[in-house]
Coordinates of C-alpha atoms in Angstrom, one line a residue:
M351 CA 157.3 -61.3 61.3
T352 CA 156.2 -58.7 63.8
P353 CA 158.6 -55.8 64.7
I354 CA 159.6 -57.1 68.0
R355 CA 160.6 -60.6 66.7
L356 CA 162.4 -58.8 63.8
A357 CA 164.3 -56.5 66.2
F358 CA 165.9 -59.1 68.4
L359 CA 166.4 -61.5 65.6
L360 CA 168.6 -58.9 63.8
V361 CA 170.4 -58.1 67.0
G362 CA 171.0 -61.9 67.4
L363 CA 172.4 -61.9 63.8
L364 CA 174.6 -59.1 64.5
V365 CA 175.9 -60.9 67.8
S366 CA 176.8 -63.8 65.7
L367 CA 178.6 -61.9 63.1
L368 CA 180.7 -60.0 65.8
Q369 CA 181.5 -63.3 67.4
L370 CA 182.8 -64.7 64.2
S371 CA 184.8 -61.6 63.5
C372 CA 186.4 -61.6 67.0
G373 CA 187.1 -65.2 67.0
E374 CA 186.4 -68.1 69.4
E375 CA 189.2 -67.1 71.7
S376 CA 187.5 -64.0 73.1
G377 CA 186.0 -66.0 75.7
S378 CA 184.0 -63.5 77.4
A379 CA 182.2 -64.1 80.9
S380 CA 178.5 -63.6 82.0
I381 CA 177.7 -60.5 84.0
A382 CA 176.4 -63.0 86.6
E383 CA 179.4 -65.1 86.5
L384 CA 182.2 -62.8 87.0
D385 CA 183.2 -65.0 90.1
N386 CA 184.0 -67.8 87.8
E387 CA 187.1 -68.2 85.7
S388 CA 185.3 -70.9 83.5
I389 CA 182.0 -72.7 83.3
S390 CA 182.0 -76.3 83.5
D391 CA 181.2 -78.2 80.5
S392 CA 179.2 -80.7 82.8
N393 CA 176.6 -78.1 83.0
P394 CA 173.1 -79.5 82.4
K395 CA 171.1 -78.2 79.4
S396 CA 167.5 -76.8 79.8
N397 CA 164.2 -78.6 80.1
L398 CA 164.0 -78.6 76.3
E399 CA 167.8 -79.4 76.0
T400 CA 168.9 -75.8 75.2
T401 CA 171.3 -73.5 76.8
S402 CA 170.5 -70.2 78.0
A403 CA 171.5 -66.7 76.6
V404 CA 173.8 -65.0 79.0
A405 CA 175.1 -61.6 79.1
P406 CA 178.7 -61.2 78.4
E407 CA 181.1 -59.4 80.5
S408 CA 181.8 -57.0 77.7
P409 CA 178.8 -56.1 75.7
S410 CA 181.0 -55.1 72.7
E411 CA 181.8 -58.9 72.4
P412 CA 178.4 -60.7 72.9
T413 CA 177.8 -64.2 73.5
P414 CA 175.3 -65.7 70.7
A415 CA 171.6 -66.4 71.8
A416 CA 170.8 -70.1 72.2
E417 CA 168.9 -71.7 69.5
P418 CA 165.4 -73.0 69.9
S419 CA 165.0 -76.5 70.8
P420 CA 165.6 -79.0 68.2
T421 CA 162.6 -81.2 69.5
P422 CA 159.7 -79.1 69.9
Q423 CA 156.8 -79.9 72.2
Q424 CA 153.5 -80.9 70.8
V425 CA 151.6 -78.1 72.5
P426 CA 153.1 -75.2 74.2
P427 CA 152.1 -74.8 77.8
N428 CA 150.0 -72.1 79.3
I429 CA 152.1 -69.9 81.7
L430 CA 150.8 -68.4 84.9
I431 CA 152.9 -66.3 87.4
F432 CA 151.3 -65.8 90.6
L433 CA 153.2 -63.2 92.4
I434 CA 152.8 -62.2 96.1
D435 CA 154.1 -59.0 96.6
T436 CA 156.2 -58.6 99.9
Q437 CA 156.2 -62.4 100.5
R438 CA 159.3 -63.4 102.6
A439 CA 159.9 -67.2 102.1
D440 CA 160.2 -68.1 105.9
F441 CA 156.5 -67.1 106.6
L442 CA 155.1 -69.8 104.5
E443 CA 154.7 -73.4 105.7
T444 CA 156.4 -74.8 102.7
Y445 CA 159.7 -73.0 103.8
G446 CA 159.3 -74.1 107.4
H447 CA 156.8 -71.5 109.1
E448 CA 155.2 -73.3 112.0
Q449 CA 151.8 -71.5 112.2
P450 CA 149.2 -72.4 109.4
T451 CA 149.7 -69.4 107.3
S452 CA 149.3 -71.2 104.0
P453 CA 147.7 -74.5 103.6
N454 CA 146.9 -74.3 100.0
L455 CA 150.3 -73.3 99.0
K456 CA 151.6 -76.0 101.0
A457 CA 149.3 -78.7 99.3
F458 CA 150.4 -77.1 95.9
S459 CA 154.2 -77.3 96.7
E460 CA 153.8 -81.0 97.6
D461 CA 152.7 -81.6 94.0
A462 CA 155.3 -79.3 92.5
L463 CA 159.0 -78.5 92.5
V464 CA 160.2 -76.2 95.3
F465 CA 163.5 -74.1 95.0
E466 CA 164.6 -73.7 98.6
K467 CA 167.0 -70.7 97.8
A468 CA 165.4 -68.2 95.4
Y469 CA 166.7 -64.7 95.7
A470 CA 165.0 -61.3 94.2
A471 CA 167.3 -58.9 92.3
A472 CA 165.9 -56.0 94.5
S473 CA 164.2 -55.3 97.8
S474 CA 161.3 -53.2 96.3
T475 CA 158.6 -53.6 93.8
S476 CA 159.5 -51.6 90.6
P477 CA 163.2 -52.8 90.2
S478 CA 162.3 -56.4 91.1
H479 CA 159.5 -56.8 88.6
A480 CA 161.7 -55.0 85.9
S481 CA 164.3 -57.7 86.6
I482 CA 161.9 -60.5 86.5
F483 CA 160.3 -59.0 83.0
T484 CA 163.7 -58.4 81.3
S485 CA 166.3 -60.7 83.0
T486 CA 168.4 -57.9 83.8
Y487 CA 169.7 -56.5 87.0
P488 CA 168.5 -53.2 88.5
H489 CA 171.9 -51.7 88.0
T490 CA 171.3 -52.1 84.3
H491 CA 167.6 -51.2 83.8
G492 CA 167.5 -48.6 86.4
V493 CA 163.8 -48.9 87.3
W494 CA 163.8 -48.1 91.1
N495 CA 160.8 -47.2 92.9
R496 CA 162.1 -43.8 93.4
I497 CA 165.2 -41.8 93.0
I498 CA 166.1 -38.6 95.0
L499 CA 168.7 -36.7 93.2
P500 CA 171.3 -34.6 95.3
G501 CA 169.8 -31.0 95.8
R502 CA 166.2 -32.2 94.8
E503 CA 163.4 -32.4 97.1
N504 CA 161.0 -34.3 94.6
A505 CA 161.5 -37.8 93.7
I506 CA 161.9 -39.0 90.3
Y507 CA 160.0 -42.2 89.3
P508 CA 161.8 -44.1 86.5
S509 CA 160.1 -46.3 84.0
L510 CA 161.2 -49.3 82.1
A511 CA 163.0 -48.3 78.7
F512 CA 160.6 -48.5 75.7
G513 CA 163.3 -50.3 74.0
A514 CA 163.5 -53.2 76.5
I515 CA 162.2 -56.6 75.4
T516 CA 160.1 -58.1 78.0
L517 CA 158.8 -61.5 78.8
A518 CA 155.3 -60.7 77.9
E519 CA 156.5 -59.3 74.5
V520 CA 158.4 -62.3 73.7
L521 CA 155.3 -64.6 74.7
L522 CA 153.0 -62.4 72.8
D523 CA 155.0 -62.3 69.6
G524 CA 155.3 -66.0 69.8
G525 CA 151.6 -66.6 69.9
Y526 CA 150.4 -66.2 73.5
D527 CA 147.5 -64.3 74.8
T528 CA 149.0 -62.2 77.4
A529 CA 147.3 -60.5 80.5
G530 CA 148.6 -58.7 83.5
I531 CA 146.1 -58.5 86.5
C532 CA 147.8 -56.7 89.2
G533 CA 147.3 -54.9 92.6
G534 CA 147.9 -51.1 91.5
G535 CA 150.7 -49.3 93.5
N536 CA 154.0 -49.4 91.5
L537 CA 152.6 -51.7 89.0
Q538 CA 151.0 -48.8 86.8
N539 CA 151.2 -48.0 83.1
T540 CA 153.4 -45.0 83.8
R541 CA 156.1 -47.4 85.1
G542 CA 156.5 -49.2 81.7
L543 CA 155.8 -52.8 83.1
S544 CA 152.8 -53.4 80.9
Q545 CA 154.8 -53.7 77.8
G546 CA 153.5 -56.8 76.0
F547 CA 150.4 -57.2 77.8
E548 CA 147.4 -57.1 75.8
V549 CA 145.3 -56.6 78.9
W550 CA 146.7 -54.7 81.8
D551 CA 144.4 -54.4 84.7
S552 CA 146.0 -53.0 88.0
K553 CA 144.2 -51.9 90.9
F554 CA 144.6 -51.9 94.6
L555 CA 141.9 -54.7 95.3
G556 CA 142.4 -57.7 97.4
A557 CA 143.7 -61.1 96.3
K558 CA 140.4 -62.6 95.9
N559 CA 139.3 -59.7 93.5
R560 CA 142.4 -60.1 91.4
V561 CA 141.9 -63.9 91.3
Q562 CA 138.2 -63.7 90.2
R563 CA 139.2 -61.0 87.5
S564 CA 141.6 -63.4 86.1
F565 CA 138.6 -66.0 85.9
Q566 CA 136.8 -63.4 83.7
W567 CA 139.9 -63.0 81.3
L568 CA 140.6 -66.6 81.3
S569 CA 137.0 -67.8 80.5
K570 CA 135.5 -64.8 78.5
T571 CA 138.4 -62.5 76.9
R572 CA 141.3 -64.7 75.7
K573 CA 141.4 -66.5 72.5
K574 CA 140.8 -70.3 73.5
D575 CA 143.0 -71.4 70.5
R576 CA 146.0 -69.9 71.6
P577 CA 148.2 -70.4 74.7
F578 CA 147.9 -67.9 77.6
F579 CA 150.3 -66.0 79.6
L580 CA 148.9 -64.6 82.9
F581 CA 150.9 -62.6 85.2
L582 CA 148.6 -62.4 88.4
H583 CA 150.1 -60.1 91.1
T584 CA 148.6 -59.1 94.6
Y585 CA 149.3 -56.5 97.2
Q586 CA 147.3 -58.4 99.7
V587 CA 150.4 -59.3 101.9
H588 CA 151.9 -55.6 101.4
T589 CA 151.3 -52.8 104.0
P590 CA 148.9 -51.5 104.9
Y591 CA 148.0 -54.8 106.7
L592 CA 144.2 -55.0 106.2
P593 CA 143.2 -58.6 106.7
A594 CA 139.7 -59.5 107.4
P595 CA 138.7 -60.0 111.1
E596 CA 138.4 -63.9 110.7
Y597 CA 141.9 -64.1 109.6
V598 CA 143.3 -62.0 112.3
K599 CA 141.6 -64.3 115.0
I600 CA 143.5 -67.3 113.6
F601 CA 146.9 -65.5 114.6
A602 CA 146.6 -62.7 116.9
D603 CA 146.8 -62.8 120.8
P604 CA 143.3 -62.3 122.1
E605 CA 145.0 -60.6 125.2
Y606 CA 146.6 -58.0 122.9
D607 CA 145.3 -54.4 123.4
G608 CA 148.0 -52.2 122.1
P609 CA 147.8 -49.2 119.7
F610 CA 148.2 -51.2 116.6
L611 CA 145.0 -53.1 117.2
K612 CA 143.0 -49.8 117.0
A613 CA 145.1 -48.8 113.9
W614 CA 144.1 -52.0 112.2
Q615 CA 140.4 -51.9 113.2
D616 CA 140.1 -48.2 112.0
A617 CA 142.2 -48.6 108.8
Y618 CA 140.0 -52.0 107.9
E619 CA 136.7 -50.1 108.6
S620 CA 137.9 -47.2 106.5
Y621 CA 139.1 -49.2 103.6
S622 CA 136.1 -51.5 103.6
S623 CA 133.8 -48.7 103.4
R624 CA 135.6 -47.2 100.3
P625 CA 137.9 -49.6 98.9
K626 CA 138.7 -47.6 95.7
V627 CA 141.0 -45.1 97.6
P628 CA 143.5 -43.2 95.5
G629 CA 147.0 -44.0 96.4
A630 CA 145.7 -46.6 99.0
I631 CA 148.9 -48.2 99.7
R632 CA 150.7 -45.0 100.9
K633 CA 147.6 -43.1 102.1
I634 CA 146.2 -45.7 104.4
Q635 CA 149.7 -46.7 105.8
Q636 CA 150.4 -42.9 106.3
D637 CA 146.9 -42.3 108.0
F638 CA 146.7 -45.1 110.4
F639 CA 150.0 -46.9 111.0
N640 CA 152.7 -44.6 110.4
P641 CA 151.9 -42.2 113.3
L642 CA 152.7 -45.2 115.6
L643 CA 155.9 -45.7 114.2
P644 CA 159.3 -43.7 114.3
S645 CA 159.7 -41.4 111.1
D646 CA 162.7 -43.6 110.0
H647 CA 161.4 -47.0 111.2
T648 CA 164.5 -47.8 112.9
E649 CA 163.6 -47.7 116.6
P650 CA 161.4 -50.7 117.2
P651 CA 158.3 -50.6 119.1
P652 CA 157.7 -52.8 122.0
P653 CA 157.8 -56.8 121.4
E654 CA 154.2 -57.3 121.9
D655 CA 153.4 -54.7 119.1
I656 CA 155.9 -56.2 116.7
N657 CA 154.3 -59.6 117.3
F658 CA 150.9 -58.1 116.7
L659 CA 152.2 -56.6 113.3
K660 CA 153.7 -60.1 112.4
D661 CA 150.3 -61.6 113.2
L662 CA 148.6 -59.1 110.9
Y663 CA 151.1 -60.2 108.2
R664 CA 150.4 -63.8 109.0
A665 CA 146.7 -63.1 108.6
E666 CA 147.2 -61.4 105.1
I667 CA 149.1 -64.2 104.0
R668 CA 146.4 -66.6 105.0
Q669 CA 143.6 -64.5 103.3
M670 CA 146.0 -64.6 100.2
D671 CA 146.4 -68.2 100.4
D672 CA 142.7 -68.7 100.4
A673 CA 142.4 -66.8 97.2
F674 CA 145.1 -69.0 95.8
G675 CA 143.3 -72.2 96.6
E676 CA 140.3 -70.7 94.7
L677 CA 142.5 -70.1 91.8
V678 CA 143.9 -73.9 91.8
A679 CA 140.2 -75.2 92.2
W680 CA 138.9 -73.1 89.2
L681 CA 141.9 -74.1 87.0
K682 CA 141.3 -77.8 87.7
K683 CA 137.4 -77.4 87.4
E684 CA 138.1 -75.8 83.7
E685 CA 140.5 -78.5 82.9
L686 CA 143.5 -75.9 82.8
Y687 CA 145.5 -77.1 85.6
D688 CA 147.6 -80.0 83.9
N689 CA 148.7 -78.1 80.8
T690 CA 149.5 -74.9 82.6
L691 CA 152.9 -74.2 84.0
I692 CA 152.4 -72.3 87.4
V693 CA 155.0 -70.5 89.0
V694 CA 154.6 -69.0 92.7
T695 CA 156.9 -66.4 93.9
S696 CA 157.4 -62.9 95.2
D697 CA 159.2 -59.8 94.3
H698 CA 160.8 -59.3 97.8
G699 CA 160.1 -60.0 101.5
E700 CA 159.5 -57.9 104.6
E701 CA 161.7 -57.0 107.6
F702 CA 160.2 -56.6 111.2
W703 CA 163.3 -55.0 112.8
E704 CA 165.4 -58.0 112.7
H705 CA 168.2 -56.0 111.2
G706 CA 167.3 -52.4 112.6
T707 CA 164.4 -51.5 110.2
Y708 CA 160.9 -52.1 109.3
G709 CA 159.7 -52.6 105.8
H710 CA 161.8 -53.8 102.6
H711 CA 164.7 -51.4 102.2
Q712 CA 167.7 -53.6 102.9
V713 CA 169.3 -56.7 101.3
Y714 CA 169.4 -59.0 104.2
D715 CA 167.6 -62.4 103.4
T716 CA 164.5 -61.1 105.3
T717 CA 163.8 -58.9 102.2
M718 CA 165.8 -60.9 99.4
H719 CA 164.8 -64.7 100.0
V720 CA 161.6 -65.3 98.2
P721 CA 159.5 -68.4 97.6
F722 CA 159.9 -70.1 94.2
I723 CA 157.6 -72.9 93.5
V724 CA 157.0 -74.3 90.1
R725 CA 154.3 -76.8 88.7
A726 CA 155.3 -77.7 85.1
P727 CA 153.5 -80.0 82.8
G728 CA 155.6 -83.3 82.9
G729 CA 157.8 -81.7 85.6
P730 CA 158.8 -82.9 89.0
R731 CA 156.3 -83.4 91.8
G732 CA 157.0 -83.1 95.5
E733 CA 160.8 -82.3 95.1
V734 CA 163.0 -79.8 96.8
R735 CA 166.1 -78.4 95.3
K736 CA 168.7 -76.5 97.3
E737 CA 170.9 -74.9 95.0
P738 CA 170.7 -70.9 94.8
I739 CA 168.8 -69.4 91.9
E740 CA 168.0 -65.7 91.0
L741 CA 164.4 -64.3 89.8
I742 CA 166.4 -63.0 86.7
D743 CA 166.3 -66.9 85.7
L744 CA 162.6 -67.0 85.3
M745 CA 162.3 -65.2 81.9
P746 CA 165.1 -67.2 80.1
T747 CA 163.5 -70.5 81.7
L748 CA 160.1 -69.4 80.3
V749 CA 161.1 -68.3 76.9
D750 CA 163.1 -71.6 76.6
I751 CA 159.9 -73.6 77.5
A752 CA 158.0 -71.8 74.9
Q753 CA 160.5 -72.5 72.3
L754 CA 161.1 -68.9 71.4
P755 CA 164.2 -67.0 70.3
P756 CA 165.7 -65.5 73.5
P757 CA 166.7 -61.9 73.5
P758 CA 170.2 -61.4 73.8
S759 CA 169.8 -58.6 76.5
M760 CA 168.9 -61.3 79.2
V761 CA 171.6 -62.1 81.9
G762 CA 169.7 -65.0 83.5
R763 CA 169.9 -68.5 82.6
V764 CA 167.6 -71.4 81.9
L765 CA 166.7 -73.4 85.0
N766 CA 166.5 -77.0 84.6
W767 CA 163.8 -78.8 86.4
Q768 CA 165.8 -82.0 86.7
T769 CA 169.4 -81.3 87.6
P770 CA 171.3 -78.4 89.1
Y771 CA 174.0 -76.5 87.2
A772 CA 177.5 -77.9 88.2
D773 CA 178.4 -74.3 89.1
A774 CA 175.2 -73.5 91.1
E775 CA 177.2 -72.9 94.4
T776 CA 179.9 -70.8 92.8
R777 CA 177.7 -68.6 90.5
P778 CA 177.1 -65.2 92.2
V779 CA 173.7 -64.1 93.4
I780 CA 173.4 -60.4 93.2
G781 CA 170.7 -58.1 94.7
E782 CA 170.4 -54.4 95.5
S783 CA 168.4 -51.7 97.0
N784 CA 168.8 -48.0 96.4
W785 CA 166.8 -46.1 98.9
P786 CA 167.3 -44.8 101.7
E787 CA 171.0 -46.0 100.8
H788 CA 172.5 -48.0 98.0
Q789 CA 172.9 -51.6 99.3
I790 CA 174.5 -54.5 97.2
A791 CA 174.1 -58.2 98.3
W792 CA 176.9 -60.6 96.7
R793 CA 176.4 -64.2 97.7
V794 CA 178.4 -67.1 96.6
G795 CA 177.6 -70.5 98.2
Q796 CA 177.1 -70.1 101.8
R797 CA 178.8 -66.6 102.2
K798 CA 177.3 -63.3 101.6
A799 CA 178.8 -59.8 101.5
M800 CA 176.8 -56.6 102.0
L801 CA 178.4 -53.6 100.6
F802 CA 177.4 -49.9 100.8
P803 CA 179.0 -48.0 97.7
D804 CA 177.7 -44.5 98.5
E805 CA 177.9 -44.5 102.3
D806 CA 180.3 -44.6 105.1
R807 CA 178.7 -47.8 106.4
K808 CA 181.2 -50.7 106.8
A809 CA 180.8 -53.7 104.7
E810 CA 179.3 -56.7 106.2
V811 CA 180.0 -60.5 105.7
Y812 CA 177.9 -63.5 106.6
D813 CA 178.6 -67.3 106.6
F814 CA 175.1 -69.1 106.3
A815 CA 176.6 -72.5 107.3
K816 CA 177.0 -71.2 110.9
D817 CA 174.7 -68.2 110.9
S818 CA 171.5 -68.4 108.8
L819 CA 169.9 -65.2 110.5
E820 CA 172.8 -63.0 109.4
T821 CA 173.3 -61.9 113.1
K822 CA 177.2 -62.5 113.2
D823 CA 179.2 -60.1 110.9
I824 CA 182.7 -61.7 110.1
A825 CA 183.8 -59.0 107.8
T826 CA 186.9 -58.3 110.2
K827 CA 187.6 -62.1 110.7
A828 CA 190.1 -63.8 108.2
D829 CA 188.0 -65.8 106.2
G830 CA 185.3 -63.1 105.9
L831 CA 187.9 -60.4 105.1
A832 CA 189.3 -62.6 102.2
F833 CA 185.8 -63.2 100.7
L834 CA 185.2 -59.3 101.0
Q835 CA 188.2 -58.5 99.3
E836 CA 187.3 -61.0 96.4
V837 CA 183.9 -59.4 96.2
E838 CA 185.2 -55.9 96.1
A839 CA 187.6 -56.8 93.4
K840 CA 184.8 -57.7 91.2
L841 CA 182.2 -55.2 92.1
S842 CA 183.3 -52.3 90.1
R843 CA 183.7 -54.4 87.0
W844 CA 180.4 -55.7 87.5
M845 CA 178.8 -52.2 87.9
E846 CA 180.6 -50.9 84.7
T847 CA 179.4 -53.7 82.7
C848 CA 175.8 -53.4 83.9
L849 CA 176.0 -49.8 82.8
Q850 CA 177.6 -50.7 79.5
W851 CA 174.7 -53.1 78.9
R852 CA 172.2 -50.5 79.7
K853 CA 173.8 -48.4 76.7
D854 CA 174.2 -51.3 74.2
F855 CA 170.7 -52.6 74.6
Q856 CA 169.1 -49.0 75.1
L857 CA 167.7 -49.7 78.4
Q858 CA 167.9 -46.2 79.7
P859 CA 164.9 -45.9 81.8
G860 CA 162.1 -43.5 81.2
N861 CA 161.4 -40.4 83.4
R862 CA 157.9 -38.9 83.3
E863 CA 159.2 -35.6 84.8
Q864 CA 161.7 -35.0 82.1
D865 CA 159.8 -32.1 80.3
R866 CA 159.8 -30.2 83.8
M867 CA 163.5 -30.7 84.7
S868 CA 166.1 -27.9 84.4
D869 CA 169.2 -28.2 82.1
D870 CA 171.4 -28.9 85.2
A871 CA 168.9 -31.7 86.3
L872 CA 168.9 -33.3 83.0
A873 CA 172.7 -33.2 82.8
E874 CA 172.8 -35.0 86.1
M875 CA 170.4 -37.6 85.0
E876 CA 172.5 -38.2 81.9
A877 CA 175.7 -38.6 84.3
L878 CA 173.9 -41.2 86.2
G879 CA 172.9 -43.0 83.0
Y880 CA 169.3 -42.2 82.9
L881 CA 169.4 -40.1 79.7
D882 CA 171.2 -40.2 76.3
T883 CA 171.1 -36.7 75.1
E884 CA 173.0 -37.4 72.0
R885 CA 170.6 -40.3 71.0
E886 CA 167.8 -37.8 71.7
K887 CA 169.4 -35.2 69.5
K888 CA 169.4 -37.5 66.8
G889 CA 165.7 -38.2 67.1
N890 CA 165.9 -41.6 68.6
R891 CA 164.3 -41.1 72.0
I892 CA 164.9 -43.5 74.7
I893 CA 162.3 -41.9 77.0
R894 CA 158.8 -42.7 75.6
P895 CA 155.4 -43.5 77.0
P896 CA 154.5 -47.1 77.4
R897 CA 153.2 -49.0 74.6
K898 CA 149.7 -49.0 74.3
S899 CA 147.9 -52.4 74.8
K900 CA 146.1 -53.9 71.7
K901 CA 143.0 -54.5 74.1
K902 CA 141.9 -52.0 76.8
G903 CA 143.0 -53.2 80.1
G904 CA 141.4 -52.4 83.5
E905 CA 137.9 -52.6 82.5

């Protein structure tokens, strides 16, 4: 038995003993289900007839982890997650976009199960991926793209806790070959997201390159007698927009001659001549595009410029879509398609000044609503599900399908391919952003509250039954105010529980700048929940470098 398996099996045993000692009447609720007084007994079970492990409201009284399925599958499926960074759902044809951005994804979705309302846990890359990989909220794992402490000019870049149990670790421990082939940027070894991946290859190269690199691993490196888990990530759709000219011609107005046309042409020529640019995502954006944008991205450029930026975004999607089509064709040719569970999703979307800014720093649906398309062996084909789900539900679902013991730290739940949960419309869907201001989205059914805990900005409420674009704030109306008060009554409790969960499961994030910080700065980090000095004094460090892969990645 490996150390990882032993660790969370021992935790699971302790959980069960604690529940027996506390008694059945403790009745603790889930972090994600603080909005519900009870959970209906009519909730469906998972795809393998198990229930999910959900995080309790009080981590001192845990809910026991679910047992593996009593009726095992004959062969565990391969698992492939294709994650399109910065892909908002409504720019895909599958989700109603009228322009031909994604014909291959559309064809794939017609042979798969589409979740119409899937939501990310965060509006930026690092926290969203950490949530996907651990099934915990950002308020628990603390892995933001950056953190600016009061009085400090330099940012801190947290990394996932060494003690976190990730999806890749569970699958690796369960007999899967694991590889993460990613697009660089915030998906680097230093962010701790590579834990559990035997191969971790992360470079800012286009979707086609990343897909072809995956072919190399699938055909030459992995062990053919074991199931595989491939996490395939691309920054193709992320800024800086560098689509090839043939894709731009599909969408751009031929009459457009504004400043962003030259910015794209110069950026594309520069990157094409030297694709291995250190810090390419930030450097190319700063050198070519940012000079044309207001420093805080709040003042929108003229409509024709915005339309051209959207066309570049569409062109990037179409270029990514061609790479995805190549992936599907290769899997079919190699006879891997039908025995591989394929998930297509994103970590967050993109805003084009619909709500006052450009990028992905807010928790409106332009940034939080993401695609979620699943083709599972023996699963539904051509169906659309309309209940809301969260990306933190992905890990419990895949662990359940792989018939492996669920880590008790997970707060998501197993998705059922056949039937929605009875409480799907009353379970809160929660998302966060931390920069440049802390924002929290709390959605229940058709209503959504946006809160700004550390700012003077007033809370907002939207009713999606009447306002799908979030343009009519009803926080001061009677029904909106009542909903807001309900959410505010639960928010502090939820935040406290998340931080307690962080302590109980040793999820304090790492900080690569720790050794260079002053005592005052370290004390501030501890106050924010990013360090545990007492544990460090006892020699049980939480802040550690990422685990080294068993195989060398990135070669």
